[in-house]
mmCIF file of C-alpha atoms and ligand atoms in Angstrom:
data_model
loop_
_atom_site.group_PDB
_atom_site.id
_atom_site.type_symbol
_atom_site.label_atom_id
_atom_site.label_comp_id
_atom_site.label_asym_id
_atom_site.label_seq_id
_atom_site.Cartn_x
_atom_site.Cartn_y
_atom_site.Cartn_z
ATOM 1 C CA LYS A 1 110.515 86.135 124.789
ATOM 2 C CA LEU A 2 108.035 86.810 127.295
ATOM 3 C CA TRP A 3 105.605 88.199 124.611
ATOM 4 C CA GLU A 4 106.060 85.062 122.566
ATOM 5 C CA GLY A 5 102.868 83.831 121.118
ATOM 6 C CA LEU A 6 100.801 86.666 121.971
ATOM 7 C CA GLY A 7 100.911 88.477 118.595
ATOM 8 C CA TYR A 8 100.968 92.291 117.994
ATOM 9 C CA TYR A 9 104.642 91.862 118.035
ATOM 10 C CA SER A 10 105.362 95.278 116.300
ATOM 11 C CA ARG A 11 102.991 96.937 119.051
ATOM 12 C CA VAL A 12 105.082 95.763 122.063
ATOM 13 C CA ARG A 13 108.269 96.925 120.068
ATOM 14 C CA ASN A 14 106.585 100.431 119.641
ATOM 15 C CA LEU A 15 105.393 100.616 123.257
ATOM 16 C CA HIS A 16 108.834 100.210 124.536
ATOM 17 C CA ARG A 17 110.173 102.779 121.832
ATOM 18 C CA ALA A 18 107.366 105.127 123.156
ATOM 19 C CA ALA A 19 108.044 104.602 126.826
ATOM 20 C CA VAL A 20 111.808 105.296 126.098
ATOM 21 C CA MET A 21 110.815 108.557 124.219
ATOM 22 C CA ILE A 22 108.348 109.690 127.009
ATOM 23 C CA GLU A 23 111.179 109.161 129.525
ATOM 24 C CA ASP A 24 113.971 110.836 127.398
ATOM 25 C CA ASP A 25 111.932 113.812 125.809
ATOM 26 C CA TYR A 26 109.072 114.506 128.333
ATOM 27 C CA GLY A 27 110.757 113.697 131.692
ATOM 28 C CA GLY A 28 108.676 110.483 132.030
ATOM 29 C CA VAL A 29 105.503 112.557 131.846
ATOM 30 C CA MET A 30 102.905 111.502 129.162
ATOM 31 C CA PRO A 31 102.361 114.408 126.630
ATOM 32 C CA GLY A 32 98.883 115.584 126.429
ATOM 33 C CA LYS A 33 98.442 117.174 122.880
ATOM 34 C CA SER A 34 97.423 115.043 119.973
ATOM 35 C CA ARG A 35 100.246 116.452 117.893
ATOM 36 C CA GLU A 36 102.624 115.317 120.474
ATOM 37 C CA LEU A 37 101.184 112.078 121.072
ATOM 38 C CA LEU A 38 101.114 111.216 117.201
ATOM 39 C CA ALA A 39 104.848 111.769 117.219
ATOM 40 C CA LEU A 40 105.249 108.622 119.384
ATOM 41 C CA PRO A 41 105.872 105.180 117.903
ATOM 42 C CA GLY A 42 102.771 103.178 117.521
ATOM 43 C CA ILE A 43 100.194 106.033 118.052
ATOM 44 C CA GLY A 44 98.253 106.716 115.016
ATOM 45 C CA PRO A 45 95.602 109.544 114.575
ATOM 46 C CA TYR A 46 92.847 107.605 116.207
ATOM 47 C CA THR A 47 94.793 106.619 119.559
ATOM 48 C CA ALA A 48 96.127 110.277 119.643
ATOM 49 C CA ALA A 49 92.789 111.928 119.672
ATOM 50 C CA ALA A 50 91.341 109.369 121.963
ATOM 51 C CA ILE A 51 94.052 110.017 124.567
ATOM 52 C CA ALA A 52 94.272 113.770 124.011
ATOM 53 C CA SER A 53 90.367 114.026 124.146
ATOM 54 C CA ILE A 54 89.643 111.512 126.795
ATOM 55 C CA ALA A 55 92.592 112.087 129.304
ATOM 56 C CA PHE A 56 93.493 115.650 128.595
ATOM 57 C CA GLY A 57 90.583 117.548 127.258
ATOM 58 C CA GLU A 58 91.604 118.553 123.875
ATOM 59 C CA ALA A 59 88.761 119.134 121.277
ATOM 60 C CA VAL A 60 89.846 116.421 118.645
ATOM 61 C CA PRO A 61 87.593 113.847 117.247
ATOM 62 C CA ALA A 62 88.690 110.236 117.686
ATOM 63 C CA VAL A 63 87.745 108.721 114.357
ATOM 64 C CA ASP A 64 87.595 104.944 114.509
ATOM 65 C CA GLY A 65 85.375 102.497 112.530
ATOM 66 C CA ASN A 66 82.284 103.476 114.580
ATOM 67 C CA LEU A 67 82.436 107.055 113.873
ATOM 68 C CA LEU A 68 83.182 106.475 110.170
ATOM 69 C CA ARG A 69 80.047 104.453 109.968
ATOM 70 C CA VAL A 70 77.990 107.055 111.871
ATOM 71 C CA TYR A 71 79.605 109.668 109.600
ATOM 72 C CA ALA A 72 78.658 107.814 106.344
ATOM 73 C CA ARG A 73 75.053 107.333 107.376
ATOM 74 C CA GLN A 74 74.631 110.810 108.789
ATOM 75 C CA THR A 75 75.791 112.409 105.342
ATOM 76 C CA LEU A 76 75.001 109.736 103.139
ATOM 77 C CA CYS A 77 78.495 109.146 102.257
ATOM 78 C CA LYS A 78 78.714 106.271 99.599
ATOM 79 C CA ALA A 79 82.479 106.285 99.251
ATOM 80 C CA SER A 80 84.777 103.664 100.759
ATOM 81 C CA LEU A 81 85.368 103.721 104.318
ATOM 82 C CA LYS A 82 88.770 102.446 103.679
ATOM 83 C CA ASP A 83 89.744 105.450 101.441
ATOM 84 C CA PRO A 84 92.105 107.973 103.350
ATOM 85 C CA LYS A 85 90.205 110.595 101.857
ATOM 86 C CA THR A 86 86.943 109.567 103.385
ATOM 87 C CA LYS A 87 88.668 109.508 106.794
ATOM 88 C CA LYS A 88 89.987 112.922 106.230
ATOM 89 C CA GLU A 89 86.466 114.238 105.347
ATOM 90 C CA ALA A 90 84.955 112.540 108.366
ATOM 91 C CA THR A 91 87.571 114.108 110.553
ATOM 92 C CA SER A 92 87.113 117.505 109.238
ATOM 93 C CA TRP A 93 83.025 116.985 109.702
ATOM 94 C CA TYR A 94 83.338 115.772 113.178
ATOM 95 C CA GLN A 95 86.077 118.684 114.148
ATOM 96 C CA GLU A 96 83.516 121.162 112.972
ATOM 97 C CA ARG A 97 81.174 119.621 115.638
ATOM 98 C CA ILE A 98 83.104 118.609 118.537
ATOM 99 C CA PRO A 99 82.315 120.614 121.689
ATOM 100 C CA LYS A 100 85.071 122.339 123.376
ATOM 101 C CA ASP A 101 83.670 121.643 127.155
ATOM 102 C CA ARG A 102 83.354 117.830 127.029
ATOM 103 C CA PRO A 103 85.380 116.508 124.079
ATOM 104 C CA GLY A 104 86.209 112.950 125.612
ATOM 105 C CA ALA A 105 82.678 112.351 126.599
ATOM 106 C CA TRP A 106 81.418 113.231 123.073
ATOM 107 C CA ASN A 107 83.891 111.014 121.458
ATOM 108 C CA GLN A 108 83.012 108.088 123.788
ATOM 109 C CA ALA A 109 79.311 108.794 123.165
ATOM 110 C CA LEU A 110 79.697 108.408 119.583
ATOM 111 C CA MET A 111 81.816 105.442 119.783
ATOM 112 C CA ASP A 112 78.912 103.792 121.788
ATOM 113 C CA LEU A 113 76.342 104.972 119.234
ATOM 114 C CA GLY A 114 78.350 103.048 116.638
ATOM 115 C CA ALA A 115 78.712 100.145 118.657
ATOM 116 C CA THR A 116 75.147 99.644 120.332
ATOM 117 C CA ILE A 117 72.748 101.653 117.995
ATOM 118 C CA CYS A 118 74.251 102.531 114.555
ATOM 119 C CA LEU A 119 75.438 98.788 114.075
ATOM 120 C CA PRO A 120 77.652 97.637 111.595
ATOM 121 C CA ASN A 121 76.138 94.400 110.739
ATOM 122 C CA GLY A 122 72.097 94.243 110.394
ATOM 123 C CA ALA A 123 69.494 96.998 110.835
ATOM 124 C CA PRO A 124 70.648 100.009 113.015
ATOM 125 C CA HIS A 125 68.406 100.987 115.914
ATOM 126 C CA CYS A 126 67.283 104.155 114.328
ATOM 127 C CA ASP A 127 64.230 104.208 116.692
ATOM 128 C CA LEU A 128 66.602 104.726 119.598
ATOM 129 C CA CYS A 129 69.047 107.018 117.862
ATOM 130 C CA PRO A 130 69.371 110.650 119.531
ATOM 131 C CA VAL A 131 70.604 111.921 116.207
ATOM 132 C CA SER A 132 68.018 110.300 113.776
ATOM 133 C CA ASP A 133 66.530 113.735 112.789
ATOM 134 C CA THR A 134 69.938 114.716 111.030
ATOM 135 C CA CYS A 135 70.677 111.530 109.508
ATOM 136 C CA ARG A 136 70.395 111.548 105.769
ATOM 137 C CA ALA A 137 70.578 107.806 105.174
ATOM 138 C CA HIS A 138 67.640 107.209 107.662
ATOM 139 C CA LEU A 139 65.555 109.939 106.102
ATOM 140 C CA ALA A 140 66.191 108.555 102.772
ATOM 141 C CA GLY A 141 65.389 105.020 104.279
ATOM 142 C CA CYS A 142 68.743 103.275 102.844
ATOM 143 C CA GLU A 143 70.598 103.241 106.441
ATOM 144 C CA GLU A 144 71.074 99.461 105.769
ATOM 145 C CA SER A 145 72.942 99.869 102.394
ATOM 146 C CA VAL A 146 75.421 102.681 103.851
ATOM 147 C CA PRO A 147 78.204 102.363 104.093
ATOM 148 C CA VAL A 148 78.836 100.540 100.778
ATOM 149 C CA PRO A 149 80.612 97.592 101.730
ATOM 150 C CA ASP A 150 84.128 97.156 100.573
ATOM 151 C CA VAL A 151 85.119 94.106 98.301
ATOM 152 C CA LYS A 152 87.314 91.926 100.480
ATOM 153 C CA LYS A 153 90.482 91.107 98.701
ATOM 154 C CA PRO A 154 91.474 87.327 99.187
ATOM 155 C CA ARG A 155 94.228 86.766 101.439
ATOM 156 C CA ARG A 156 97.623 85.860 99.532
ATOM 157 C CA VAL A 157 98.527 82.101 99.827
ATOM 158 C CA GLU A 158 102.213 81.525 100.265
ATOM 159 C CA ASN A 159 103.412 77.815 100.414
ATOM 160 C CA ARG A 160 106.634 77.395 102.652
ATOM 161 C CA THR A 161 108.649 74.358 103.649
ATOM 162 C CA VAL A 162 109.863 74.655 107.198
ATOM 163 C CA LEU A 163 113.165 72.993 107.839
ATOM 164 C CA ILE A 164 113.542 71.472 111.313
ATOM 165 C CA LEU A 165 117.248 70.970 111.242
ATOM 166 C CA THR A 166 118.840 69.607 114.422
ATOM 167 C CA CYS A 167 122.495 69.234 115.279
ATOM 168 C CA GLY A 168 122.790 67.108 118.196
ATOM 169 C CA GLU A 169 121.152 69.054 121.106
ATOM 170 C CA TYR A 170 121.140 72.032 118.907
ATOM 171 C CA VAL A 171 118.550 73.208 116.390
ATOM 172 C CA VAL A 172 118.984 75.817 113.693
ATOM 173 C CA LEU A 173 117.370 79.104 113.952
ATOM 174 C CA LYS A 174 117.298 82.237 111.989
ATOM 175 C CA LYS A 175 116.359 85.649 112.958
ATOM 176 C CA ARG A 176 113.680 87.416 110.839
ATOM 177 C CA PRO A 177 114.400 90.839 109.091
ATOM 178 C CA GLU A 178 113.776 93.798 111.455
ATOM 179 C CA LYS A 179 111.028 95.048 109.366
ATOM 180 C CA GLY A 180 107.740 93.488 107.967
ATOM 181 C CA LEU A 181 106.045 90.303 109.012
ATOM 182 C CA LEU A 182 106.978 88.797 112.476
ATOM 183 C CA ALA A 183 109.960 91.415 112.527
ATOM 184 C CA GLY A 184 112.873 90.571 114.536
ATOM 185 C CA LEU A 185 111.746 87.294 115.765
ATOM 186 C CA TYR A 186 113.294 83.763 115.361
ATOM 187 C CA GLU A 187 112.162 81.105 113.157
ATOM 188 C CA PHE A 188 113.151 77.850 111.880
ATOM 189 C CA PRO A 189 114.926 78.433 108.497
ATOM 190 C CA ASN A 190 112.006 78.125 105.879
ATOM 191 C CA ILE A 191 111.942 78.089 102.064
ATOM 192 C CA GLU A 192 109.185 79.470 99.872
ATOM 193 C CA GLY A 193 107.697 76.581 97.678
ATOM 194 C CA SER A 194 108.052 72.941 97.820
ATOM 195 C CA SER A 195 111.014 71.634 99.646
ATOM 196 C CA ASP A 196 114.296 71.959 97.977
ATOM 197 C CA LEU A 197 116.433 70.726 101.076
ATOM 198 C CA LYS A 198 119.655 69.912 99.237
ATOM 199 C CA THR A 199 120.133 73.212 97.801
ATOM 200 C CA PHE A 200 119.245 75.052 101.014
ATOM 201 C CA LEU A 201 121.785 72.619 102.922
ATOM 202 C CA ASP A 202 124.572 73.179 100.320
ATOM 203 C CA ALA A 203 124.071 77.106 100.415
ATOM 204 C CA ALA A 204 124.064 77.176 104.213
ATOM 205 C CA GLY A 205 127.235 74.954 104.530
ATOM 206 C CA LEU A 206 125.321 72.215 106.127
ATOM 207 C CA CYS A 207 125.479 68.462 105.319
ATOM 208 C CA PRO A 208 122.747 66.060 106.200
ATOM 209 C CA VAL A 209 123.630 63.223 108.742
ATOM 210 C CA PHE A 210 120.491 61.177 107.829
ATOM 211 C CA ALA A 211 117.948 61.599 104.984
ATOM 212 C CA GLY A 212 115.276 64.277 105.797
ATOM 213 C CA ILE A 213 111.952 63.057 107.158
ATOM 214 C CA PRO A 214 108.690 64.599 105.831
ATOM 215 C CA LEU A 215 106.621 66.450 108.592
ATOM 216 C CA PRO A 216 102.772 66.997 108.559
ATOM 217 C CA ALA A 217 101.230 69.900 106.665
ATOM 218 C CA ALA A 218 100.366 72.886 108.834
ATOM 219 C CA LYS A 219 98.532 76.336 108.141
ATOM 220 C CA HIS A 220 98.863 79.755 109.700
ATOM 221 C CA VAL A 221 96.593 82.619 108.741
ATOM 222 C CA PHE A 222 97.790 86.285 109.126
ATOM 223 C CA THR A 223 95.495 89.153 108.462
ATOM 224 C CA HIS A 224 96.539 89.304 104.630
ATOM 225 C CA ILE A 225 98.510 86.300 104.185
ATOM 226 C CA GLU A 226 98.058 82.554 104.655
ATOM 227 C CA TRP A 227 100.986 80.348 105.230
ATOM 228 C CA HIS A 228 100.612 76.755 103.937
ATOM 229 C CA MET A 229 103.515 74.895 105.023
ATOM 230 C CA THR A 230 104.998 71.487 104.880
ATOM 231 C CA GLY A 231 108.040 70.524 106.875
ATOM 232 C CA ILE A 232 111.071 68.315 106.760
ATOM 233 C CA GLN A 233 113.169 67.388 109.825
ATOM 234 C CA CYS A 234 116.781 66.550 109.224
ATOM 235 C CA GLU A 235 119.824 65.806 111.513
ATOM 236 C CA VAL A 236 122.597 67.795 110.162
ATOM 237 C CA ARG A 237 126.234 68.895 110.743
ATOM 238 C CA VAL A 238 128.014 72.143 110.070
ATOM 239 C CA GLN A 239 130.278 71.823 107.230
ATOM 240 C CA ASP A 240 131.214 75.288 106.369
ATOM 241 C CA ALA A 241 130.940 77.630 109.405
ATOM 242 C CA GLU A 242 131.656 80.735 107.302
ATOM 243 C CA ARG A 243 128.788 79.831 104.759
ATOM 244 C CA PHE A 244 126.446 78.873 107.671
ATOM 245 C CA GLU A 245 126.943 82.305 109.454
ATOM 246 C CA ASP A 246 126.498 84.151 106.062
ATOM 247 C CA THR A 247 122.881 82.596 105.873
ATOM 248 C CA GLY A 248 122.003 84.259 109.076
ATOM 249 C CA CYS A 249 121.500 80.866 110.590
ATOM 250 C CA PHE A 250 122.657 79.877 114.213
ATOM 251 C CA LEU A 251 122.765 76.906 116.474
ATOM 252 C CA ALA A 252 120.556 77.269 119.554
ATOM 253 C CA GLY A 253 120.365 74.896 122.371
ATOM 254 C CA ARG A 254 117.124 72.994 122.406
ATOM 255 C CA THR A 255 116.355 74.340 126.157
ATOM 256 C CA GLN A 256 116.989 77.964 124.918
ATOM 257 C CA LEU A 257 113.983 77.678 122.737
ATOM 258 C CA ASP A 258 111.947 77.872 125.947
ATOM 259 C CA SER A 259 114.201 80.247 127.819
ATOM 260 C CA THR A 260 115.586 82.707 125.113
ATOM 261 C CA TYR A 261 114.292 82.699 121.469
ATOM 262 C CA SER A 262 110.932 83.743 120.714
ATOM 263 C CA ILE A 263 109.424 81.565 118.063
ATOM 264 C CA PRO A 264 106.224 82.976 116.577
ATOM 265 C CA SER A 265 103.187 80.815 116.915
ATOM 266 C CA ALA A 266 103.100 80.434 112.929
ATOM 267 C CA PHE A 267 105.467 77.729 113.720
ATOM 268 C CA SER A 268 103.874 75.895 116.671
ATOM 269 C CA ALA A 269 102.941 72.718 114.771
ATOM 270 C CA TYR A 270 106.710 72.507 114.312
ATOM 271 C CA ARG A 271 108.065 73.851 117.538
ATOM 272 C CA ARG A 272 106.716 71.035 119.423
ATOM 273 C CA LEU A 273 108.441 68.390 117.344
ATOM 274 C CA VAL A 274 111.836 69.874 118.548
HETATM 275 S S1 SF4 B 301 69.519 107.400 112.484
HETATM 276 FE FE1 SF4 B 301 70.046 105.162 112.389
HETATM 277 S S2 SF4 B 301 71.443 105.152 110.693
HETATM 278 FE FE2 SF4 B 301 71.419 107.145 111.172
HETATM 279 S S3 SF4 B 301 72.866 107.357 112.824
HETATM 280 FE FE3 SF4 B 301 71.149 107.042 113.657
HETATM 281 S S4 SF4 B 301 71.048 104.584 114.068
HETATM 282 FE FE4 SF4 B 301 72.639 105.239 112.540
#
C-alpha cells in the first residue's frame, strides 16, 4: 500500500524477497560475488556486476546501455544491441580488458564515457575521447551511424471497460494475478473490449440496482502496452455470494481504498470517482 502509485511493483517485491534471502542465507550480510548476487531476486547481470565490481572489487564488466554503445563503436559492431548474443559478445570483449586492480573505477569510467562523451543521440565528442585511437567506427568516420538503431515496435493497444461497482458504502475490487502486469495489486473489475456490463454482472452473481452510468474515457501508457479505457459506474447488490466469490471479486469499504488496498495509478481516472 505504501508503494502505491510509485510504479516498479515487481521491483519492490523482489527487493523484499532479496532482503529475506540475504538475512536467511548470508546472515544479514550482503554477498560480494557477482555469481551470488545474480541468484538474488531482482538482480540481473548488470546490477550484479556493478555491485561486485564497485563495492567488492571483483573484476567483472557491468555492461549497461552505455557500455554496449561504446563497444559497438569501438568494434564497429552493426548487430542489434537488443540481441542477447551482442550483449554476450560485448561482455566477453570487456572481460578481456577489465583491470584486476580497479574494476569498479573502470566500469564507472566507461559508464561516464558513454553518458557524457560517446553520446547516444547526436554526434559523440570523439575529440575529447580517451580511446578514440582504438575506435573502429571513429577511424572509419561512421560513429554516428553505429550502433544501428532498432526499429521500434509500436505499443500494443488494449481497449478495456473499467467497472466501478458500488454497493452502499462498499466498492467491488479484485486482486490481479500474482504474475505479469501489475502483479498482485488490486483493481476495479475491468473487461477487455467494449462494455458488456450485464454479462459481467450475471457471471459475478451481481444484480444492478440502477442502470449503469457511462464514465469518461481514460488512457494509461505502460512500457509495451497502452490501455484505452472507458468506464461504467453502477450501484449493485450481491445476489449470489458463491458466484461472486468465484470471480475473485470482493467488497472493500471505500475508506479501505486509502488505507489498505493498492490501486495502480492506471486506474487513477476512475479511482477518484469512488
Ligand atoms: S571515438 Fe567517438 S565513437 Fe569512438 S568511443 Fe570515443 S566517443 Fe565513442
